PDB file of C-alpha atoms in Angstrom:
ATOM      1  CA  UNK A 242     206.418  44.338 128.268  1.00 44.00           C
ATOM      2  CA  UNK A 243     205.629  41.780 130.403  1.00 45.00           C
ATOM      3  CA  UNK A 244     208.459  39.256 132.030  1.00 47.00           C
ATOM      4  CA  UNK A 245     208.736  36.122 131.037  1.00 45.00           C
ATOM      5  CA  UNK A 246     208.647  33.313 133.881  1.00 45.00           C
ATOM      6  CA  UNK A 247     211.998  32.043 134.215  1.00 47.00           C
ATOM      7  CA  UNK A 248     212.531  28.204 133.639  1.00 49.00           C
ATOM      8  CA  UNK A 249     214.692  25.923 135.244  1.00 48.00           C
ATOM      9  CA  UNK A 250     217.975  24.889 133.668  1.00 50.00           C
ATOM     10  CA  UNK A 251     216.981  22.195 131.089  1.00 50.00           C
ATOM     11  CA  UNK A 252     219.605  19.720 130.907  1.00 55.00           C
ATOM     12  CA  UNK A 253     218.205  17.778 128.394  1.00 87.00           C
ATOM     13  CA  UNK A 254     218.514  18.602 124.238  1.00 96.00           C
ATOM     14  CA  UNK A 255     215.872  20.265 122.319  1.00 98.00           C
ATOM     15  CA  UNK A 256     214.454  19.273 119.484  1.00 98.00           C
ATOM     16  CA  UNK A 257     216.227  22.347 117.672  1.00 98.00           C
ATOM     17  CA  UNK A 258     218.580  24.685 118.462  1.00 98.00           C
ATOM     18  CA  UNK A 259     219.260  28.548 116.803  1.00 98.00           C
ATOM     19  CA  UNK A 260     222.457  29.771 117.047  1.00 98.00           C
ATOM     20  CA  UNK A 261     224.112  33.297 116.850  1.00 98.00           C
ATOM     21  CA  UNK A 262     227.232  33.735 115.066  1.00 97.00           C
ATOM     22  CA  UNK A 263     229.625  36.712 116.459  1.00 94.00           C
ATOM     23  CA  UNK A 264     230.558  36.463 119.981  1.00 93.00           C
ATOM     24  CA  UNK A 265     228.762  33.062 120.146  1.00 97.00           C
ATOM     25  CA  UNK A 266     230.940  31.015 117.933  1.00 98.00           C
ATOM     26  CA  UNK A 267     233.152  33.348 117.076  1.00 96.00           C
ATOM     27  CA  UNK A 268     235.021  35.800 118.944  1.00 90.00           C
ATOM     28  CA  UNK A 269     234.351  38.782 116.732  1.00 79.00           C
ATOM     29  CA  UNK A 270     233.321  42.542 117.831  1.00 74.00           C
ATOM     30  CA  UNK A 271     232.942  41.722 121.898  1.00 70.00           C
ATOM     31  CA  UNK A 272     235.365  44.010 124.047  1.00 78.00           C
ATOM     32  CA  UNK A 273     235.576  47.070 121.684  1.00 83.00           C
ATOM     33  CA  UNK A 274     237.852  49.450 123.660  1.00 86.00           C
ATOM     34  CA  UNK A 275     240.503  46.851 123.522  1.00 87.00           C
ATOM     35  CA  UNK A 276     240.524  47.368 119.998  1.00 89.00           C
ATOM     36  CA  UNK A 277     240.026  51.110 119.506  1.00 93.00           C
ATOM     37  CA  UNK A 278     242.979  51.543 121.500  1.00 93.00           C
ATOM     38  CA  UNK A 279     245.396  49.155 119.779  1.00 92.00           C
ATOM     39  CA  UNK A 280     244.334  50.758 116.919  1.00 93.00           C
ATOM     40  CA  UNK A 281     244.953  54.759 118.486  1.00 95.00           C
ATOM     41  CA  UNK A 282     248.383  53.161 119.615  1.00 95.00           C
ATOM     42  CA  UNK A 283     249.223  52.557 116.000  1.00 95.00           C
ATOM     43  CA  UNK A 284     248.157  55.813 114.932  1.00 96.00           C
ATOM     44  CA  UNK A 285     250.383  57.330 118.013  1.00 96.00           C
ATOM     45  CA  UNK A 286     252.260  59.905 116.369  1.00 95.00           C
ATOM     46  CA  UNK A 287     249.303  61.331 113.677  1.00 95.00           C
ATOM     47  CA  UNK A 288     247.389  61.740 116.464  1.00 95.00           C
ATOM     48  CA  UNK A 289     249.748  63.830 118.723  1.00 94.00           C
ATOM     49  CA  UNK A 290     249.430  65.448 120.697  1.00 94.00           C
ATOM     50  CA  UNK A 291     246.463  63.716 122.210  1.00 94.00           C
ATOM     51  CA  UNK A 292     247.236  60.619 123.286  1.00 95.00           C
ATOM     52  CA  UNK A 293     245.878  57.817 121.865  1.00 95.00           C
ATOM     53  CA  UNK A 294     243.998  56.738 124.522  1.00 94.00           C
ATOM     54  CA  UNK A 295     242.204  59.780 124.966  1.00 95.00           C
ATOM     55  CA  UNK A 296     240.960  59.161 121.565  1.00 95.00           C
ATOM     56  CA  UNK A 297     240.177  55.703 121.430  1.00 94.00           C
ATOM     57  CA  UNK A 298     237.807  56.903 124.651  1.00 94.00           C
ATOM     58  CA  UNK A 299     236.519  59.699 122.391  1.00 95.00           C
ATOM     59  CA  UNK A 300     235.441  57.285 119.252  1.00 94.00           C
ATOM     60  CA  UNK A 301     234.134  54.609 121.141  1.00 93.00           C
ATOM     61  CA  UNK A 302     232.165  57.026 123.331  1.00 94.00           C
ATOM     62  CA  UNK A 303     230.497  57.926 119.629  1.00 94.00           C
ATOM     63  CA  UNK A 304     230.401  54.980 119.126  1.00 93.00           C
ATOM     64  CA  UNK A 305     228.605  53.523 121.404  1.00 90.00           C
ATOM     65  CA  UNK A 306     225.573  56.669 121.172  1.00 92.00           C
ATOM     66  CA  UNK A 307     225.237  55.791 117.140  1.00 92.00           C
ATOM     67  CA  UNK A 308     224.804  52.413 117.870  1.00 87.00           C
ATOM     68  CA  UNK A 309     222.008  53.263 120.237  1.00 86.00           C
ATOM     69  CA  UNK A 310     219.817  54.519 117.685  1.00 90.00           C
ATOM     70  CA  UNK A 311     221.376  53.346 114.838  1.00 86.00           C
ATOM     71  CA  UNK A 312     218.736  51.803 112.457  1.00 86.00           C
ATOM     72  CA  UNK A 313     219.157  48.056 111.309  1.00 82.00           C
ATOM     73  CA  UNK A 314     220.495  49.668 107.629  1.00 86.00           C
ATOM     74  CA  UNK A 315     223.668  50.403 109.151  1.00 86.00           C
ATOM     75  CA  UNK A 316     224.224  46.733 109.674  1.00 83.00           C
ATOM     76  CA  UNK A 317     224.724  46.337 106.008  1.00 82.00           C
ATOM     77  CA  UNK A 318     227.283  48.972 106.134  1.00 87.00           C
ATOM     78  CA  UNK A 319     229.826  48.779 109.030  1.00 84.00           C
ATOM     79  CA  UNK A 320     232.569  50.118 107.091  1.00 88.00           C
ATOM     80  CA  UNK A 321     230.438  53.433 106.097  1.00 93.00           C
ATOM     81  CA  UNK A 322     228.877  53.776 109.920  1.00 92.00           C
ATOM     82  CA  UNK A 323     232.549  52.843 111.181  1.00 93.00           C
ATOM     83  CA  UNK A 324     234.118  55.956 109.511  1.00 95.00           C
ATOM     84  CA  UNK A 325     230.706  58.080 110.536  1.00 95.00           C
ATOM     85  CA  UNK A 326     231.769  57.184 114.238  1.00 94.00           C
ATOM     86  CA  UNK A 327     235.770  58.179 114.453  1.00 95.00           C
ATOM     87  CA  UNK A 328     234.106  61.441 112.288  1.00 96.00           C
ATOM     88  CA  UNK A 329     231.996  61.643 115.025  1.00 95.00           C
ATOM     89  CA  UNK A 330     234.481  61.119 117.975  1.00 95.00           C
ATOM     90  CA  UNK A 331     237.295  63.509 115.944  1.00 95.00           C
ATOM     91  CA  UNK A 332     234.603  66.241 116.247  1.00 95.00           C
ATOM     92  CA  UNK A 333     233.817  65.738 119.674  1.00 95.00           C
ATOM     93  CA  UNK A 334     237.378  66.155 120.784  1.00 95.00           C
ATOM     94  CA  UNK A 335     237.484  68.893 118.565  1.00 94.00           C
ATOM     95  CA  UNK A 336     234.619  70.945 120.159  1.00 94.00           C
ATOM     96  CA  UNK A 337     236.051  70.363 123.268  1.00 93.00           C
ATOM     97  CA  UNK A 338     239.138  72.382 122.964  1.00 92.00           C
ATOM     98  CA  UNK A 339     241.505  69.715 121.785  1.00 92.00           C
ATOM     99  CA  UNK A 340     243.510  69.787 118.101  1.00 88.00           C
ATOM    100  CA  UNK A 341     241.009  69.436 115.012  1.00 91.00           C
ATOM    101  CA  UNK A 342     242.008  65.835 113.208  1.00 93.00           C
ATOM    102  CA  UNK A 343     241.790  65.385 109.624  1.00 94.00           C
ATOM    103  CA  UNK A 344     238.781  63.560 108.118  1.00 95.00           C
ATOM    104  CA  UNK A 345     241.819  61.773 105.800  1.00 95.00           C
ATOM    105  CA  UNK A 346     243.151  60.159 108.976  1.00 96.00           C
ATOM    106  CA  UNK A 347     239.549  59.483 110.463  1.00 95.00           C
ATOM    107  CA  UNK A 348     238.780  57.194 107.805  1.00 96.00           C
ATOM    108  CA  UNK A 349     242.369  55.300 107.736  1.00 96.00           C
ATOM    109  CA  UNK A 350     241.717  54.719 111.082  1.00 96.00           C
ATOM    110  CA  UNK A 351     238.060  53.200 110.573  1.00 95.00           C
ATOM    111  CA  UNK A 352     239.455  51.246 107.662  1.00 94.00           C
ATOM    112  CA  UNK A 353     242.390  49.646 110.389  1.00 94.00           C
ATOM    113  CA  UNK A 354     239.738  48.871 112.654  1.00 91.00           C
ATOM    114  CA  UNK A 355     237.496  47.214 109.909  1.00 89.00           C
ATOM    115  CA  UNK A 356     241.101  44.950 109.309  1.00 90.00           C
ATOM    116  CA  UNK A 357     242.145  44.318 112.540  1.00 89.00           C
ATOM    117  CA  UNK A 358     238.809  42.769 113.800  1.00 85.00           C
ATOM    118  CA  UNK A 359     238.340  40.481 110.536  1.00 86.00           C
ATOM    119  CA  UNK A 360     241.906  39.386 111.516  1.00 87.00           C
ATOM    120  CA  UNK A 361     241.262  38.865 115.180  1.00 87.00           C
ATOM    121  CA  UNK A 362     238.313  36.861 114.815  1.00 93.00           C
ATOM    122  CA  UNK A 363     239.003  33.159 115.707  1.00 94.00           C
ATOM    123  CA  UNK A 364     236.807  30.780 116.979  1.00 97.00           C
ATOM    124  CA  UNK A 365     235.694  30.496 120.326  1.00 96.00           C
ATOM    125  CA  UNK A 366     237.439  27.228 122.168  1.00 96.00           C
ATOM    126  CA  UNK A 367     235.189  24.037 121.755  1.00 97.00           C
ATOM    127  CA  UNK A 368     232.797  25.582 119.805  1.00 98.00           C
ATOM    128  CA  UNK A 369     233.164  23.405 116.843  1.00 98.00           C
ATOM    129  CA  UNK A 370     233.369  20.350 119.119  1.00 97.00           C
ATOM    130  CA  UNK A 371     230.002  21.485 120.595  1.00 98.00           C
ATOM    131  CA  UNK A 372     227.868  22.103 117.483  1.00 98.00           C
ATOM    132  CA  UNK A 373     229.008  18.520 116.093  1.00 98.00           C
ATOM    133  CA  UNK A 374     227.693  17.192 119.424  1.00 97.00           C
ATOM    134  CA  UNK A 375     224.535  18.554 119.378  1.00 98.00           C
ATOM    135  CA  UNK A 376     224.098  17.609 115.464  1.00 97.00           C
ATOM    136  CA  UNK A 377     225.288  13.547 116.121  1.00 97.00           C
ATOM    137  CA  UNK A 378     222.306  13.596 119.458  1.00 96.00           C
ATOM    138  CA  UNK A 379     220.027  14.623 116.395  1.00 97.00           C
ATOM    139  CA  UNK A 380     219.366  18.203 117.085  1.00 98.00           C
ATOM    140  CA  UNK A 381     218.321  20.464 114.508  1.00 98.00           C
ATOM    141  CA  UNK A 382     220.208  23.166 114.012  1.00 98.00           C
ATOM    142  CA  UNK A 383     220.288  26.851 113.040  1.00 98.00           C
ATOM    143  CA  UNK A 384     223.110  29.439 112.411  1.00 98.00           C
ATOM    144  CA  UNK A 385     221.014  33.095 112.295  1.00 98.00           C
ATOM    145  CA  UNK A 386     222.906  35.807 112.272  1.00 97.00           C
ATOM    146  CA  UNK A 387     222.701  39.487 111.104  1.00 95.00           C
ATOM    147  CA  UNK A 388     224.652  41.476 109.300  1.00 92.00           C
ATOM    148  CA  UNK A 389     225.876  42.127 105.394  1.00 91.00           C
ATOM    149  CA  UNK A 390     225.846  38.943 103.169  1.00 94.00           C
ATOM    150  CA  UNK A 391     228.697  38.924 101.875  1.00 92.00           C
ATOM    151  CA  UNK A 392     230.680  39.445 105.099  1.00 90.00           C
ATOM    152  CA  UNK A 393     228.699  37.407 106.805  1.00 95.00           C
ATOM    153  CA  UNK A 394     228.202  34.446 104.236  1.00 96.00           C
ATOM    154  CA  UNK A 395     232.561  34.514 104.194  1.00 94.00           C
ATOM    155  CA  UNK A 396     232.568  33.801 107.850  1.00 95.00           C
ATOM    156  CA  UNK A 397     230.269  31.029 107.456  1.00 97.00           C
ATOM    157  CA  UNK A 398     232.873  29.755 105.252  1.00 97.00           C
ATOM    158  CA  UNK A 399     235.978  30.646 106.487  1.00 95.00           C
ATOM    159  CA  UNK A 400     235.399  28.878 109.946  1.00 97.00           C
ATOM    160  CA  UNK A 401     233.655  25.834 108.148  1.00 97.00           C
ATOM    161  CA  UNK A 402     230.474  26.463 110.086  1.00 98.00           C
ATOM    162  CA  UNK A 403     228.194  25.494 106.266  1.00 97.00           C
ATOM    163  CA  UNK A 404     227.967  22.008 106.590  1.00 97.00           C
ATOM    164  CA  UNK A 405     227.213  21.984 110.362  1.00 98.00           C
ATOM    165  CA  UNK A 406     224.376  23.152 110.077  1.00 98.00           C
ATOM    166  CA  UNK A 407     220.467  22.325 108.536  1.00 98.00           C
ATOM    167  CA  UNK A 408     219.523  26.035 108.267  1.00 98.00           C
ATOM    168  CA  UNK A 409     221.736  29.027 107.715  1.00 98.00           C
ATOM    169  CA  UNK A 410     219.909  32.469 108.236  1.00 98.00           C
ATOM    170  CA  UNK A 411     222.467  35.402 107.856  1.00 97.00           C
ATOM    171  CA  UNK A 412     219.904  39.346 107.773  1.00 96.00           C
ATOM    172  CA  UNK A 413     221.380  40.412 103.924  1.00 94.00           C
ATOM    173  CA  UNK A 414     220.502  37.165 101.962  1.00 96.00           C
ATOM    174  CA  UNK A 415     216.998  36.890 103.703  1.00 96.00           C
ATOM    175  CA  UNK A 416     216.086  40.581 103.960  1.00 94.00           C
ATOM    176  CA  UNK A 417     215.107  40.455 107.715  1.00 95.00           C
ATOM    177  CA  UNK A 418     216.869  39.813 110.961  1.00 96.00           C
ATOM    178  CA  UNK A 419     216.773  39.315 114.581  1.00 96.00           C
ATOM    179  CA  UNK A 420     214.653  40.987 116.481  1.00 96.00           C
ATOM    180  CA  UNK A 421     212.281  40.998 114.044  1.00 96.00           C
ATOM    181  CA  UNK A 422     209.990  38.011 115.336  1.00 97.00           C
ATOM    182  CA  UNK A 423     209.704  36.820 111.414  1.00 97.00           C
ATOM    183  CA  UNK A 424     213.320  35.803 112.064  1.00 98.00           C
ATOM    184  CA  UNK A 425     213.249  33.204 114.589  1.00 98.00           C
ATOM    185  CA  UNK A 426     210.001  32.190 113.173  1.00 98.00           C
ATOM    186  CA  UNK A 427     211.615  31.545 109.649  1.00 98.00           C
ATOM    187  CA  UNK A 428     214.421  29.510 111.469  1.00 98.00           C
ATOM    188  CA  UNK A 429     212.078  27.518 113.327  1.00 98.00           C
ATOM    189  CA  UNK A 430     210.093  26.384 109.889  1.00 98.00           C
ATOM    190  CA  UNK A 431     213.035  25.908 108.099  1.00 98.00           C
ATOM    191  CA  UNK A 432     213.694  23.294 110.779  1.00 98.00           C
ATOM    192  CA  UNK A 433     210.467  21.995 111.067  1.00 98.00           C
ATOM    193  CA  UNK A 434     209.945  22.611 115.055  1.00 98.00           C
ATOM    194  CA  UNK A 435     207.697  24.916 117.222  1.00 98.00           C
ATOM    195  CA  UNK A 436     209.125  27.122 119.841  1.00 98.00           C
ATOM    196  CA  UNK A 437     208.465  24.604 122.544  1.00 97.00           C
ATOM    197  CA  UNK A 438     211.252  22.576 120.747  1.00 96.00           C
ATOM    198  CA  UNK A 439     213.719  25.084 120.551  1.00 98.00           C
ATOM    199  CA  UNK A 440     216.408  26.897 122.395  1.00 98.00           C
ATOM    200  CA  UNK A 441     218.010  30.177 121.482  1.00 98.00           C
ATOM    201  CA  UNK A 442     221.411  31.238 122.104  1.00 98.00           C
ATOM    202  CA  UNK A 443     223.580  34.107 121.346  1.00 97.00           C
ATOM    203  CA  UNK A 444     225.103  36.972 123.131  1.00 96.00           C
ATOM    204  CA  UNK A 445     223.444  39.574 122.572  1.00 94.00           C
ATOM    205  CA  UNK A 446     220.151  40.393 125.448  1.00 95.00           C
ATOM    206  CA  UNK A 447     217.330  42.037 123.215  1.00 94.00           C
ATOM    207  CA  UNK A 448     218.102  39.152 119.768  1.00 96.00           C
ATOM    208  CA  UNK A 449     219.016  36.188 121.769  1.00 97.00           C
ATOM    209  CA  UNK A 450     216.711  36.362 125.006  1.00 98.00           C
ATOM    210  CA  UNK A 451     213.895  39.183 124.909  1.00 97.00           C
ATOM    211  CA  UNK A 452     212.058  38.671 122.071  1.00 97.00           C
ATOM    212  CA  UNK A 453     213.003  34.567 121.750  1.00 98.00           C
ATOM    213  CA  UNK A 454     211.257  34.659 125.374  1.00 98.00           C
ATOM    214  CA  UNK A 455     208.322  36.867 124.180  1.00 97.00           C
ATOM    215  CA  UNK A 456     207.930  33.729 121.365  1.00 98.00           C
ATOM    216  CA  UNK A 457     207.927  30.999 123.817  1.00 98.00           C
ATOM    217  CA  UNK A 458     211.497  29.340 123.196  1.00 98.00           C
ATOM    218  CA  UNK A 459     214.157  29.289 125.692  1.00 98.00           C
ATOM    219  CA  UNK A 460     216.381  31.817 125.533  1.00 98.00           C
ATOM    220  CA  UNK A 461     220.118  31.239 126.909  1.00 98.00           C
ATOM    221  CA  UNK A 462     222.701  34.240 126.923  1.00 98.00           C
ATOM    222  CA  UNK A 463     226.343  33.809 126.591  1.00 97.00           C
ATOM    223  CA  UNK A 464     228.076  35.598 128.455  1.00 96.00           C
ATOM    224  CA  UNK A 465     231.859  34.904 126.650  1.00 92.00           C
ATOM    225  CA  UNK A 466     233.873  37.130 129.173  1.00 88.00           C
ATOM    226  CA  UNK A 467     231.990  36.133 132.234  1.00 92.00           C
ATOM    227  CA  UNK A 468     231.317  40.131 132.799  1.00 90.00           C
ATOM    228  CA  UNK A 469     227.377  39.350 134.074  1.00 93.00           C
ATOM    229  CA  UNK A 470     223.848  41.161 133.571  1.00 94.00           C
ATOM    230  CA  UNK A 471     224.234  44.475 132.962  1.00 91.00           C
ATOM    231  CA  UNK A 472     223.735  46.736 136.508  1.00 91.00           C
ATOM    232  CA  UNK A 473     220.054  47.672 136.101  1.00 91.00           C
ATOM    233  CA  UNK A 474     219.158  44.877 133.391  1.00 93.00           C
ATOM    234  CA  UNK A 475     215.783  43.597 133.810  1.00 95.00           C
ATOM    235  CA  UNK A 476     216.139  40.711 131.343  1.00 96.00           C
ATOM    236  CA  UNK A 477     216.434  37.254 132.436  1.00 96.00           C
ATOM    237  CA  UNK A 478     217.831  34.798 130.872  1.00 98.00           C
ATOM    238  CA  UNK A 479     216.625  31.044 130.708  1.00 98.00           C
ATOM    239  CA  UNK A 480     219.745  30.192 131.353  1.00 97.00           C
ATOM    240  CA  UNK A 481     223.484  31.921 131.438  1.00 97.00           C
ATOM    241  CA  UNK A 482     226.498  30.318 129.813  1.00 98.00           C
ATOM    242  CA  UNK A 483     230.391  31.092 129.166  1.00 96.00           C
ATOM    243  CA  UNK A 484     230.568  28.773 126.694  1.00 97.00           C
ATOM    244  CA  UNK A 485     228.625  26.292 124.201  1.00 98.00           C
ATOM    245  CA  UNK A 486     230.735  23.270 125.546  1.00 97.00           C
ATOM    246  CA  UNK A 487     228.387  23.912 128.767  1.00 97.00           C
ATOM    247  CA  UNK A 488     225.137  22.685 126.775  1.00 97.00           C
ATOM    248  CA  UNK A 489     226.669  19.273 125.382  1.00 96.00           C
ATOM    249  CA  UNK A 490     225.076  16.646 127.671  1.00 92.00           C
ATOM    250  CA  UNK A 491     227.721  14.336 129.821  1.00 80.00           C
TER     251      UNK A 491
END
């Protein structure tokens, strides 16, 4: 695929704006192996005697090759693929010499991560502030997100993000999701704008920046923990942010 020319930093509003969700207004599943091993701690003495850490390495190792080639289905059912992957990682440590672990406690464990990220999500600092700035300098705005309705559609509610926005897109209620091109294209006639009018940001390099790009809008990444571009990357962003409070003009 060929690169897309990168633009200078607009300073300006656009006419529209599509949003991501998780890890763009909320901090939700960025900085996994901080939770997989909170979660082995609390699972200490089942586990033994591996240490927990040497498992959390194991499952998000797994984790991280299902998710690879995982097919978009599996976004409708984290809590299925979630107990597929500490399987997965039990089995590797297993084959590798180490004590076999029961699939009983595999799936207790899944089920404590599943908890312990809906409880850790919060939003991100000024995010709220940001999104009602951009609505009141008459921006049009879009929440698309992927993932499960119902999961997704609570979110939307629990952090009062409904009413904040013109258009909200979440992959389960609408059948499709990003990067399918139909879903920025749906947002963008929903809203009534072209891609020259429109920015998109999110967190994620391939839904928020590669195919926006290959559509003609201007793609901004956020990059929440200020880790950079992937070594090796060859995506470019439009434009690289730590936080949405860095778009609101003034």
């Amino acid at each position: 695929m060929a690169m897309s020319i990168v633009k200078p930093v607009v300073k300006s509003l656009p006419r529209a704006m599509l949003i991501d969700m998780d890890d763009t207004i909320l901090s939700a599943y960025g900085r996994p192996e901080i939770a997989w091993n909170t979660i082995a701690e609390e699972f200490a003495e089942e586990l033994a005697p591996l240490p927990p850490a040497q498992v959390a390495m194991a499952v998000l190792a797994y984790a991280r090759q299902f998710w690879s080639t995982a097919g978009a289905e599996w976004r409708m059912k984290l809590g299925e693929a979630r107990r597929l992957t500490v399987r997965g990682g039990f089995a590797a440590l297993a084959a590798s010499g180490h004590r076999a672990l029961p699939d009983d406690l595999a799936d207790r464990v899944a089920e404590r991560f599943t908890t312990y990220r809906e409880e850790a999500i919060f939003v991100f600092p000024g995010a709220h502030d940001a999104i009602d700035a951009f609505k009141a300098h008459g921006v049009r705005l879009a929440l698309v997100t992927n993932g499960a309705a119902d999961m997704q559609r609570a979110k939307v509610e629990r952090f009062e993000l409904a009413h904040r926005f013109d258009h909200i897109q979440i992959e389960g209620e609408h059948g499709f999701g990003k990067p399918e091109e139909r879903a920025y294209l749906h947002a963008m006639e929903a809203l009534g704008v072209t891609a020259e009018d429109t920015w998109m940001i999110g967190d994620n390099l391939e839904w928020e920046v590669v195919t926006p790009q290959r559509l003609g809008i201007y793609a901004i990444w956020l990059d929440a923990h200020g880790g950079g571009l992937p070594e090796g990357s060859t995506v470019k962003p439009d434009r690289i942010i730590r936080s949405l409070t860095e778009l609101v003009p003034g």
